[in-house]
mmCIF file of C-alpha atoms in Angstrom:
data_model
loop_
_atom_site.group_PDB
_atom_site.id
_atom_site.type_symbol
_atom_site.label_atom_id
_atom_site.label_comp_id
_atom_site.label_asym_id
_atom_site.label_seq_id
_atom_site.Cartn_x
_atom_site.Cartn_y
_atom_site.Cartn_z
ATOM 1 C CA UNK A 1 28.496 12.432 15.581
ATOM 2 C CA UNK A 2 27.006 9.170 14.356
ATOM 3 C CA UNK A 3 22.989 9.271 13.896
ATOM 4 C CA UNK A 4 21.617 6.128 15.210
ATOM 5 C CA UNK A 5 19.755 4.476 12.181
ATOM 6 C CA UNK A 6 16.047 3.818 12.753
ATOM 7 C CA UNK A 7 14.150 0.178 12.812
ATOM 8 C CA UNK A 8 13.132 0.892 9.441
ATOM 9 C CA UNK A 9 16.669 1.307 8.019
ATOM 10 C CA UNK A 10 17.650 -1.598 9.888
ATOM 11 C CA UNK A 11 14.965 -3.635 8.776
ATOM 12 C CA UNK A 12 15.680 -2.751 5.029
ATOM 13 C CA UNK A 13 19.181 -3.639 5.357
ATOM 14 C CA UNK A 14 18.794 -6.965 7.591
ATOM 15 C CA UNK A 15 16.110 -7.865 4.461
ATOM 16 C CA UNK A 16 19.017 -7.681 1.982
ATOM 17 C CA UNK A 17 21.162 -10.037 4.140
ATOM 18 C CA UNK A 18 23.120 -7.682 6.691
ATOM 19 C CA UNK A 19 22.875 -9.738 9.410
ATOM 20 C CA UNK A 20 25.095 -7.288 11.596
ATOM 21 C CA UNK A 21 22.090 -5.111 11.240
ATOM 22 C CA UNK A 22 19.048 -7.402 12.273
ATOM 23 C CA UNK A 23 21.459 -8.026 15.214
ATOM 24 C CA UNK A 24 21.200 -4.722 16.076
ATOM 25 C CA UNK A 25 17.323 -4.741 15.763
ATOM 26 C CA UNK A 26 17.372 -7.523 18.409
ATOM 27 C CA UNK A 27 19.379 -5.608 21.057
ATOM 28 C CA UNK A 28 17.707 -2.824 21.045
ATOM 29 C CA UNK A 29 13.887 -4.783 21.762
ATOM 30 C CA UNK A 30 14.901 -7.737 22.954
ATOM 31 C CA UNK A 31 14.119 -6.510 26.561
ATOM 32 C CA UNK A 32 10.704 -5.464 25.875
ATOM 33 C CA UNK A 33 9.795 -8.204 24.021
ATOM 34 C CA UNK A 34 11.341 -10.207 27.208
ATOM 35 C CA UNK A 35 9.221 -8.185 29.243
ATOM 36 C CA UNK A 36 6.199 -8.957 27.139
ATOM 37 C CA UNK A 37 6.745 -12.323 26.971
ATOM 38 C CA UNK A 38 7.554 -13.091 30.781
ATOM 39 C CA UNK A 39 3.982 -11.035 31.066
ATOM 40 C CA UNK A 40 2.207 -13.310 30.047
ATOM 41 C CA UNK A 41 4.087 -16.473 30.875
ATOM 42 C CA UNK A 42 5.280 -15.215 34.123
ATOM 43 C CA UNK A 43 8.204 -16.513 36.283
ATOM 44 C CA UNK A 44 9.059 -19.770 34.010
ATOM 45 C CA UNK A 45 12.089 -20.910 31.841
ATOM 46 C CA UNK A 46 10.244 -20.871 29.002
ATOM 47 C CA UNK A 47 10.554 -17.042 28.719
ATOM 48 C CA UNK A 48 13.959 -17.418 27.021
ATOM 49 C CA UNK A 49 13.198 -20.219 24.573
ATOM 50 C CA UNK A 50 10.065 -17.573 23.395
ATOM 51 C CA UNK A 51 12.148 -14.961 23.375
ATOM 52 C CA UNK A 52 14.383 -16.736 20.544
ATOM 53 C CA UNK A 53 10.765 -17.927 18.942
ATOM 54 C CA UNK A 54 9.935 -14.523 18.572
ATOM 55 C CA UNK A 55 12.756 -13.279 16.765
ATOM 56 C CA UNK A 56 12.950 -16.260 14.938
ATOM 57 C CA UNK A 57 9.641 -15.813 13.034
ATOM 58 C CA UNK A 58 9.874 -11.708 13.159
ATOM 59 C CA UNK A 59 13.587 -12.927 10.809
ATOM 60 C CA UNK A 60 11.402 -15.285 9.021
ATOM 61 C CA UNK A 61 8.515 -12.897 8.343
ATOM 62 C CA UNK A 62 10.779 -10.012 7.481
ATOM 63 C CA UNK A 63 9.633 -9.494 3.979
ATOM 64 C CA UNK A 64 6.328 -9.390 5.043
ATOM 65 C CA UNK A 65 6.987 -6.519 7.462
ATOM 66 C CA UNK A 66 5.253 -3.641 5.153
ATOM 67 C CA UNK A 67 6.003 -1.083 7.903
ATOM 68 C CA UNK A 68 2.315 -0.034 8.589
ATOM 69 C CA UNK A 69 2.633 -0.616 11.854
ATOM 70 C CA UNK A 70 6.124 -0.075 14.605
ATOM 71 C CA UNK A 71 8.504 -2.495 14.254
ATOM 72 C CA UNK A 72 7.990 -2.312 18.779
ATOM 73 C CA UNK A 73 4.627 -2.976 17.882
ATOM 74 C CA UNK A 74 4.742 -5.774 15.267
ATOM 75 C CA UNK A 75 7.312 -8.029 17.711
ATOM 76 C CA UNK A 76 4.785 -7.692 20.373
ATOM 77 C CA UNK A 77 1.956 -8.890 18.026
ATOM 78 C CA UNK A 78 4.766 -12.069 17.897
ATOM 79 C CA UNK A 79 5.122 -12.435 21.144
ATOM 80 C CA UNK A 80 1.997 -12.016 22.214
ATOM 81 C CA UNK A 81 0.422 -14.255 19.856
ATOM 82 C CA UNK A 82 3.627 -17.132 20.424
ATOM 83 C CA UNK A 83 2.710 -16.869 24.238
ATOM 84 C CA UNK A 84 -1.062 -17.467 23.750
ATOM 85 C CA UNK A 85 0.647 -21.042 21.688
ATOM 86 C CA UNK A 86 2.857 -21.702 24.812
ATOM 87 C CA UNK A 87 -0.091 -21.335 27.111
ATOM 88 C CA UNK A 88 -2.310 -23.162 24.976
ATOM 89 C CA UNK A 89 0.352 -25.875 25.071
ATOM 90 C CA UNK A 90 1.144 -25.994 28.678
ATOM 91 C CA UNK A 91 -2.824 -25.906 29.408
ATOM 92 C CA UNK A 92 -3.065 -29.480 27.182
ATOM 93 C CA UNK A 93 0.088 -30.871 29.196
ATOM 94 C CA UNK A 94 -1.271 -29.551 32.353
ATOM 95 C CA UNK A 95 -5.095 -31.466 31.282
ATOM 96 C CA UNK A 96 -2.621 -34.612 30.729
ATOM 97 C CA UNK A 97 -0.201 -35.042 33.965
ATOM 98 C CA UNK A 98 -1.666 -32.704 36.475
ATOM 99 C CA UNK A 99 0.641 -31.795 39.105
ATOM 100 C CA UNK A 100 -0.051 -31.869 42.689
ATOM 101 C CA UNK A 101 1.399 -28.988 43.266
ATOM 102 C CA UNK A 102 -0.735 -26.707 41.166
ATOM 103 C CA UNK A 103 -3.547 -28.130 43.346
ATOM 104 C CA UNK A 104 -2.173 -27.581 46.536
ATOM 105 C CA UNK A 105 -1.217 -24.100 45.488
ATOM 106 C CA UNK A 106 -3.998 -21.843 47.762
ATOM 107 C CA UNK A 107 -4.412 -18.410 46.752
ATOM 108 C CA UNK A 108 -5.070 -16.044 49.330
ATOM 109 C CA UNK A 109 -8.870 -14.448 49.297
ATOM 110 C CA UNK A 110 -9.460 -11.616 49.489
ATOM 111 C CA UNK A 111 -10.044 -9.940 52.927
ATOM 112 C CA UNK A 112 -7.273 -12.447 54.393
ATOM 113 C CA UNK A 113 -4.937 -10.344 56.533
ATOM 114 C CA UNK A 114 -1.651 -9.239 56.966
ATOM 115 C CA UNK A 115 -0.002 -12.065 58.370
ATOM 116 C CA UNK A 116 -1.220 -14.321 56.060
ATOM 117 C CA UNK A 117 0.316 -11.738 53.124
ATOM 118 C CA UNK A 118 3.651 -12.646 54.717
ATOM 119 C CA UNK A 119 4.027 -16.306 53.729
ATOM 120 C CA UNK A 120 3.829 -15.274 50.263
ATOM 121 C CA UNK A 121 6.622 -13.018 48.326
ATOM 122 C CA UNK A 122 4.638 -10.301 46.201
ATOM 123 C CA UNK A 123 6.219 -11.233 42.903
ATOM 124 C CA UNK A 124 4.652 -15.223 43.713
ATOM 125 C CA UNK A 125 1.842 -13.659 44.846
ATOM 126 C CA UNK A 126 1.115 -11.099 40.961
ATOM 127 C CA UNK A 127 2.121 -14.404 39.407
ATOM 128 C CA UNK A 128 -0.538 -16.505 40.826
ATOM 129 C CA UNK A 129 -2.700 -13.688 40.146
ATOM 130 C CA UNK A 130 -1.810 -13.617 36.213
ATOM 131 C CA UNK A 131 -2.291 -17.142 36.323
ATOM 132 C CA UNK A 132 -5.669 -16.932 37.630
ATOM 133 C CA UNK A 133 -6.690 -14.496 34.518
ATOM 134 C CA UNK A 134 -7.654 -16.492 31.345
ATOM 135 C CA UNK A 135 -5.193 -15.891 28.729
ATOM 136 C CA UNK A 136 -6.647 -13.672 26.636
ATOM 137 C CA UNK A 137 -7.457 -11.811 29.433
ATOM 138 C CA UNK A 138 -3.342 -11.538 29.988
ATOM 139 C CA UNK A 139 -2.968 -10.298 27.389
ATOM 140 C CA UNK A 140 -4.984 -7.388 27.709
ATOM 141 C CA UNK A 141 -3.834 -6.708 30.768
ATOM 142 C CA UNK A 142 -0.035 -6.960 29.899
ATOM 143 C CA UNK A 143 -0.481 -4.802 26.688
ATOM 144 C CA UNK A 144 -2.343 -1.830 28.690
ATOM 145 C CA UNK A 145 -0.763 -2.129 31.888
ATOM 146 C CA UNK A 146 2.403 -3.618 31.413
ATOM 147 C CA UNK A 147 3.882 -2.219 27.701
ATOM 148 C CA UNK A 148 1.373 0.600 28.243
ATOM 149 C CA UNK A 149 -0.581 0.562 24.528
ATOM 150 C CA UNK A 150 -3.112 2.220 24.936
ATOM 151 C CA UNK A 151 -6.588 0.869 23.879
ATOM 152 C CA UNK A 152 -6.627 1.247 20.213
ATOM 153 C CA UNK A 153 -3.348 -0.018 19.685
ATOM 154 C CA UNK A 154 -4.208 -3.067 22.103
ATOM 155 C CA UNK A 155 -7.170 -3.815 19.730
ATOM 156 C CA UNK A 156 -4.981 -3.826 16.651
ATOM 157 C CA UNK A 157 -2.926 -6.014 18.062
ATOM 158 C CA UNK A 158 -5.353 -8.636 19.489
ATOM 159 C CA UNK A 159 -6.893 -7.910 16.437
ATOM 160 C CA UNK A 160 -10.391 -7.349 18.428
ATOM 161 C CA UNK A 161 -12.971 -4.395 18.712
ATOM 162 C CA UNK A 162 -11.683 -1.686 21.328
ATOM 163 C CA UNK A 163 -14.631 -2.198 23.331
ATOM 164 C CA UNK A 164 -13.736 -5.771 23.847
ATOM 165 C CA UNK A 165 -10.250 -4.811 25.100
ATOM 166 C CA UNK A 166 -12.134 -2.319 27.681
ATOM 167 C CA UNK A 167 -14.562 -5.148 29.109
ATOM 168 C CA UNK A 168 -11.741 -7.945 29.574
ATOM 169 C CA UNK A 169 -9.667 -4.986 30.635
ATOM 170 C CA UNK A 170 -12.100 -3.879 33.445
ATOM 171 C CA UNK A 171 -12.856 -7.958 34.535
ATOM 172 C CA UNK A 172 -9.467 -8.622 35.007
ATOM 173 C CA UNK A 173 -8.313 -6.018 36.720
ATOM 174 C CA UNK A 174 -11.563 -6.781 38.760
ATOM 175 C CA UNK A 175 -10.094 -9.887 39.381
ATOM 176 C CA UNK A 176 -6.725 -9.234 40.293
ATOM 177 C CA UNK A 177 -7.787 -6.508 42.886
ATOM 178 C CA UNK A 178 -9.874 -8.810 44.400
ATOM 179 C CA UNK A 179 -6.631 -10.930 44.921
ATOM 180 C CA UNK A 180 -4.201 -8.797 45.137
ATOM 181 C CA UNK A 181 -6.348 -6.374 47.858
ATOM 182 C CA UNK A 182 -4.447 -6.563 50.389
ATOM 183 C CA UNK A 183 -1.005 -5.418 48.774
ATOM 184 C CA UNK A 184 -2.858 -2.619 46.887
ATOM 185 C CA UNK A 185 -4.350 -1.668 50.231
ATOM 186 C CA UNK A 186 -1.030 -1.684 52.201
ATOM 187 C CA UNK A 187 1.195 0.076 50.326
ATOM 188 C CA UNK A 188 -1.775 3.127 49.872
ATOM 189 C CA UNK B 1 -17.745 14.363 46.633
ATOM 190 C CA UNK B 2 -16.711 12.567 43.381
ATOM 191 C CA UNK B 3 -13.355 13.483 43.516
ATOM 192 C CA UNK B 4 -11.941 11.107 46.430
ATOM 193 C CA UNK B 5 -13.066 7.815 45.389
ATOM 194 C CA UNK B 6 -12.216 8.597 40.847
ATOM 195 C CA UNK B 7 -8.657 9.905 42.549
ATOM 196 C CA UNK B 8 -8.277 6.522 44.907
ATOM 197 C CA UNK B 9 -9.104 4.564 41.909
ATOM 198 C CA UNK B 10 -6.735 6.203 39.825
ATOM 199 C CA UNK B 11 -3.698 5.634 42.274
ATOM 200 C CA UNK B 12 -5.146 2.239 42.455
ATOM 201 C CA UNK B 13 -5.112 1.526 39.010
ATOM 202 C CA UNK B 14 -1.428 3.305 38.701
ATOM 203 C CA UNK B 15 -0.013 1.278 41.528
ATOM 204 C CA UNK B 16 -1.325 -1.964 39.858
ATOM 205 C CA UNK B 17 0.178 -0.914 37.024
ATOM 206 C CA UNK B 18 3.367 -0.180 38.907
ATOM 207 C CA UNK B 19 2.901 -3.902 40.483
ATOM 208 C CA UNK B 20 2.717 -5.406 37.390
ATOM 209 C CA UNK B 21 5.291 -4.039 34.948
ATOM 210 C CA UNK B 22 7.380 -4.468 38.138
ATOM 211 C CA UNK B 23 7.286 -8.365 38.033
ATOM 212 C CA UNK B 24 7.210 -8.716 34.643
ATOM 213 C CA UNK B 25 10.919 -6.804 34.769
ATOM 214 C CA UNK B 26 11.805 -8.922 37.572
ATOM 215 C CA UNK B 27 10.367 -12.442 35.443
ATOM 216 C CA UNK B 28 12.184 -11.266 32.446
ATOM 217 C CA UNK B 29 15.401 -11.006 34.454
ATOM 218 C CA UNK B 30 15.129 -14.595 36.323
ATOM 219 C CA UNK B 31 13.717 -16.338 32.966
ATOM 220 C CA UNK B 32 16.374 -15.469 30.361
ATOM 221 C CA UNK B 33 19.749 -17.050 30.017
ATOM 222 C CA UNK B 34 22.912 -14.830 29.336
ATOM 223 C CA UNK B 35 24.135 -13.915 25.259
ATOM 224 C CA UNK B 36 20.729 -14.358 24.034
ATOM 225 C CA UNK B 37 21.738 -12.443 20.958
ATOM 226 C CA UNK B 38 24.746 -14.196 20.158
ATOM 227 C CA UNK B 39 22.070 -17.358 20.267
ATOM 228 C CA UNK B 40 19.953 -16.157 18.568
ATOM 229 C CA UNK B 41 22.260 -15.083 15.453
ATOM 230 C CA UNK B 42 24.371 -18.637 15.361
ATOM 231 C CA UNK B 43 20.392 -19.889 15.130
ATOM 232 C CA UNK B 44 19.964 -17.624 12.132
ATOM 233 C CA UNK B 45 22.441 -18.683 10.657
ATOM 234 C CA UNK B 46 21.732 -22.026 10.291
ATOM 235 C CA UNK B 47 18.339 -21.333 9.847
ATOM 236 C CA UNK B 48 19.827 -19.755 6.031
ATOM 237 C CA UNK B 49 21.221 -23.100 4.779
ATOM 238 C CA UNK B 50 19.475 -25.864 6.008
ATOM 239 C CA UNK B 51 18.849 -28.091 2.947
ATOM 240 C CA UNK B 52 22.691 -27.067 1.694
ATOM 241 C CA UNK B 53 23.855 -28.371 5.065
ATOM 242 C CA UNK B 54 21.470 -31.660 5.120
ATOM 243 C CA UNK B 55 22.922 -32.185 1.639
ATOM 244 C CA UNK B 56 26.800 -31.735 2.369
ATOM 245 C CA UNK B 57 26.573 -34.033 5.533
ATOM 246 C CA UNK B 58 24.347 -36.905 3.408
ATOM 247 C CA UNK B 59 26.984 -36.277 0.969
ATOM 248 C CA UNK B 60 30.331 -36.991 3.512
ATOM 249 C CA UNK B 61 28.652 -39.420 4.686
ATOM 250 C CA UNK B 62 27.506 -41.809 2.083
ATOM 251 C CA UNK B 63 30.731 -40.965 -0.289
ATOM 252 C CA UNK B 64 32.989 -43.709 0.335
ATOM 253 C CA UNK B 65 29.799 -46.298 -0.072
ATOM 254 C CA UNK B 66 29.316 -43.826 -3.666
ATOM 255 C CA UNK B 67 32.597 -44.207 -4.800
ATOM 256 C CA UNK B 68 32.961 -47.975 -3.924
ATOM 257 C CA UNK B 69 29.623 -48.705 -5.847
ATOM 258 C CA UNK B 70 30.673 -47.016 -8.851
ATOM 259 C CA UNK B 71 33.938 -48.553 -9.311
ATOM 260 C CA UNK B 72 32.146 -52.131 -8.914
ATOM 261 C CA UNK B 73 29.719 -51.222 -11.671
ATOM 262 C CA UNK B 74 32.562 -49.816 -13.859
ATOM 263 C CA UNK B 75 34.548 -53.098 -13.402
ATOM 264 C CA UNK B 76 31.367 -55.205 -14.013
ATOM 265 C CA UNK B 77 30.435 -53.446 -17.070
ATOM 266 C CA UNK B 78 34.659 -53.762 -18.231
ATOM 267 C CA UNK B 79 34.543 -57.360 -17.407
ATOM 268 C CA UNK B 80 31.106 -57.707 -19.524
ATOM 269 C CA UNK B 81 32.265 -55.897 -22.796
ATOM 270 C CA UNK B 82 35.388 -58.206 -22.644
ATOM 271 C CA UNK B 83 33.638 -60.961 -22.976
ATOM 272 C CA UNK B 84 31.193 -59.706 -25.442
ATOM 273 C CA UNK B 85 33.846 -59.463 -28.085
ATOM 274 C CA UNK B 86 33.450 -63.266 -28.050
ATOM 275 C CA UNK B 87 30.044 -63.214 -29.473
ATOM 276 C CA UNK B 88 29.571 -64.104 -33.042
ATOM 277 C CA UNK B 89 26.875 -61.699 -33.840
ATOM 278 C CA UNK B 90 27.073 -57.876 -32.932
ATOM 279 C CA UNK B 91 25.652 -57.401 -29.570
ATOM 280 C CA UNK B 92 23.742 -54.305 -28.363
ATOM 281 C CA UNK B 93 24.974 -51.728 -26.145
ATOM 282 C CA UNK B 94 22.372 -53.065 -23.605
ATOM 283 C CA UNK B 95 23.437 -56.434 -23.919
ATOM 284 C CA UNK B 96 27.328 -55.356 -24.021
ATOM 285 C CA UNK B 97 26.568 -53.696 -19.982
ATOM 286 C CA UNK B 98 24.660 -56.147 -18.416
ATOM 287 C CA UNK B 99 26.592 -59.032 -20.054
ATOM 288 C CA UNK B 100 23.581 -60.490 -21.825
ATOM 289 C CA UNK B 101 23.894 -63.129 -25.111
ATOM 290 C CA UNK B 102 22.642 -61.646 -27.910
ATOM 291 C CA UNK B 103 19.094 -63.224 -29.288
ATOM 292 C CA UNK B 104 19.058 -63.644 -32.249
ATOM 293 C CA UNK B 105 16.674 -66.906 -34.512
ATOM 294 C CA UNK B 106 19.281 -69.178 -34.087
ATOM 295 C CA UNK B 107 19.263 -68.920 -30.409
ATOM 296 C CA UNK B 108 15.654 -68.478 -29.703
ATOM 297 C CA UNK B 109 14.886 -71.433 -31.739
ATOM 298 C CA UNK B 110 18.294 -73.724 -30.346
ATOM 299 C CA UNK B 111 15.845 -74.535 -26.773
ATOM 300 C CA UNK B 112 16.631 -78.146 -26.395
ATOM 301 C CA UNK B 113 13.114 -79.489 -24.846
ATOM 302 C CA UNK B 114 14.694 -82.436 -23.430
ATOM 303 C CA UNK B 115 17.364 -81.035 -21.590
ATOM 304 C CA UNK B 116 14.605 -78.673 -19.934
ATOM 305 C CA UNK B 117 12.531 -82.080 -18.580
ATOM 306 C CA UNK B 118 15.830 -83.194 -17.311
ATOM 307 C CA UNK B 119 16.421 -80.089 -15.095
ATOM 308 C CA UNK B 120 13.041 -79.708 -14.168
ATOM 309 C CA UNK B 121 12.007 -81.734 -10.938
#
């Protein structure tokens, strides 16, 4: 029986060089940091070119790693902090060529009924939602709801008081209820 | 009487959270491309030797101009201690590379004035 060696073993030997060994690191969180990642940035090509970004600095920030925290937990202080970059990038490109699309793009109110639910797919329509919350906002909401911190750890990682996480917590949720009503309401 | 609406909030809040980690799965899927660890290693691993590999392809490049400009300055500086052994005073090593006459009094003091005004326009 072969024991399955843990991230901190791993993370010791990839430091010394093995690279066979941060390899295995990445396998075993590179969906959750995907999941993180495509979180915040939602349905977008750019989720793959973070992903790499991610483990790119955790390889370059290895001996900095002091092991106070996860290892789960550090990568998703990367990725969470190089998707607030890529939004903060795409917001200054978005200010410069502003696309006709994103105007035209009408989010459905809430109240609006049933038929009008149909003309958009529910994974469009929890994008649009995201996109609606301000980013720090995301990423309170994809740290408690989607990786499931809890509040504490969410703090630590925004590196903001716990009652902070709670309030943006509660107004965006707020927020996406209000859109997202309807599909909360019919599947109750 | 409290019970209903904290319990409805609570399966709200759960099926939210459902909704949400739900796409994010789904985004994750559609957004990444297939042997992202395989990329991610070969980047890695370039990542280690940068300045080595800047270095070696500088080097390839630039070798043939290297080797061609060294051989010129080697023949130069051949051709210039040849012709040093014709001086009548001992030259200096200086003056032996670059081909230079040695000064010495005689020479600094040999300036013919007149054949200066004739060159001069």
């Amino acid at each position: 029986m072969t024991l399955t060696p843990s991230d901190d073993t791993l993370i010791n030997r990839a430091r010394k060089g093995d690279q066979n060994a941060f390899r295995e690191l990445l396998e075993r969180h590179q969906q959750m940091v995907a999941r993180t990642v495509a979180g915040m940035l939602g349905a977008s090509a750019d989720v793959d070119d973070l992903v790499q970004e991610v483990f790119i600095r955790f390889y370059k920030t290895l001996d900095r790693f002091r092991g106070d925290a996860a290892c789960s937990t550090y990568l998703t202080r990367i990725a969470i902090n190089a998707s607030l970059d890529a939004l903060r990038r795409r917001k200054r490109m978005r200010s410069r060529f502003i696309s006709r699309d994103d105007e035209t793009v009408i989010l459905p109110e809430p109240g609006f009924h049933d038929t009008e639910t149909d003309r958009f797919d529910r994974t469009e329509l929890i994008n649009l939602a995201m996109n609606k919350l301000k980013p720090h906002h995301r990423a309170v909401v994809v740290l408690r709801l989607v990786d499931g911190y809890s509040t504490a750890e969410a703090a630590r990682i925004l590196g903001i008081p716990q009652g902070t996480v709670l309030s943006r917590l509660s107004r965006a949720t707020a927020r996406l209820r209000g859109i997202l009503g309807p599909i909360l309401a019919e599947e109750d | 009487m409290n019970q209903l609406p904290s319990s409805t909030s609570k399966d709200n809040n759960q099926h939210l959270h459902s909704l949400l980690r739900e796409t994010a799965e789904i985004n994750a899927v559609s957004g990444m491309q297939p042997f992202l660890a395989d990329r991610i290693m070969r980047r890695i691993q370039t990542l280690n030797q940068p300045e080595e590999q800047l270095w070696q392809t500088l080097w390839l490049a630039f070798r043939p101009v290297a080797l061609a400009s060294a051989l010129l300055i080697l023949g130069f500086v051949s051709y210039n201690a040849s012709v040093s052994r014709n001086y009548e005073v001992e030259p200096t090593p200086t003056e032996v590379v670059f081909g230079l006459q040695p000064l010495t009094l005689t020479t600094a003091y040999s300036a013919n004035l007149d054949e200066f005004l004739l060159t001069t326009p």
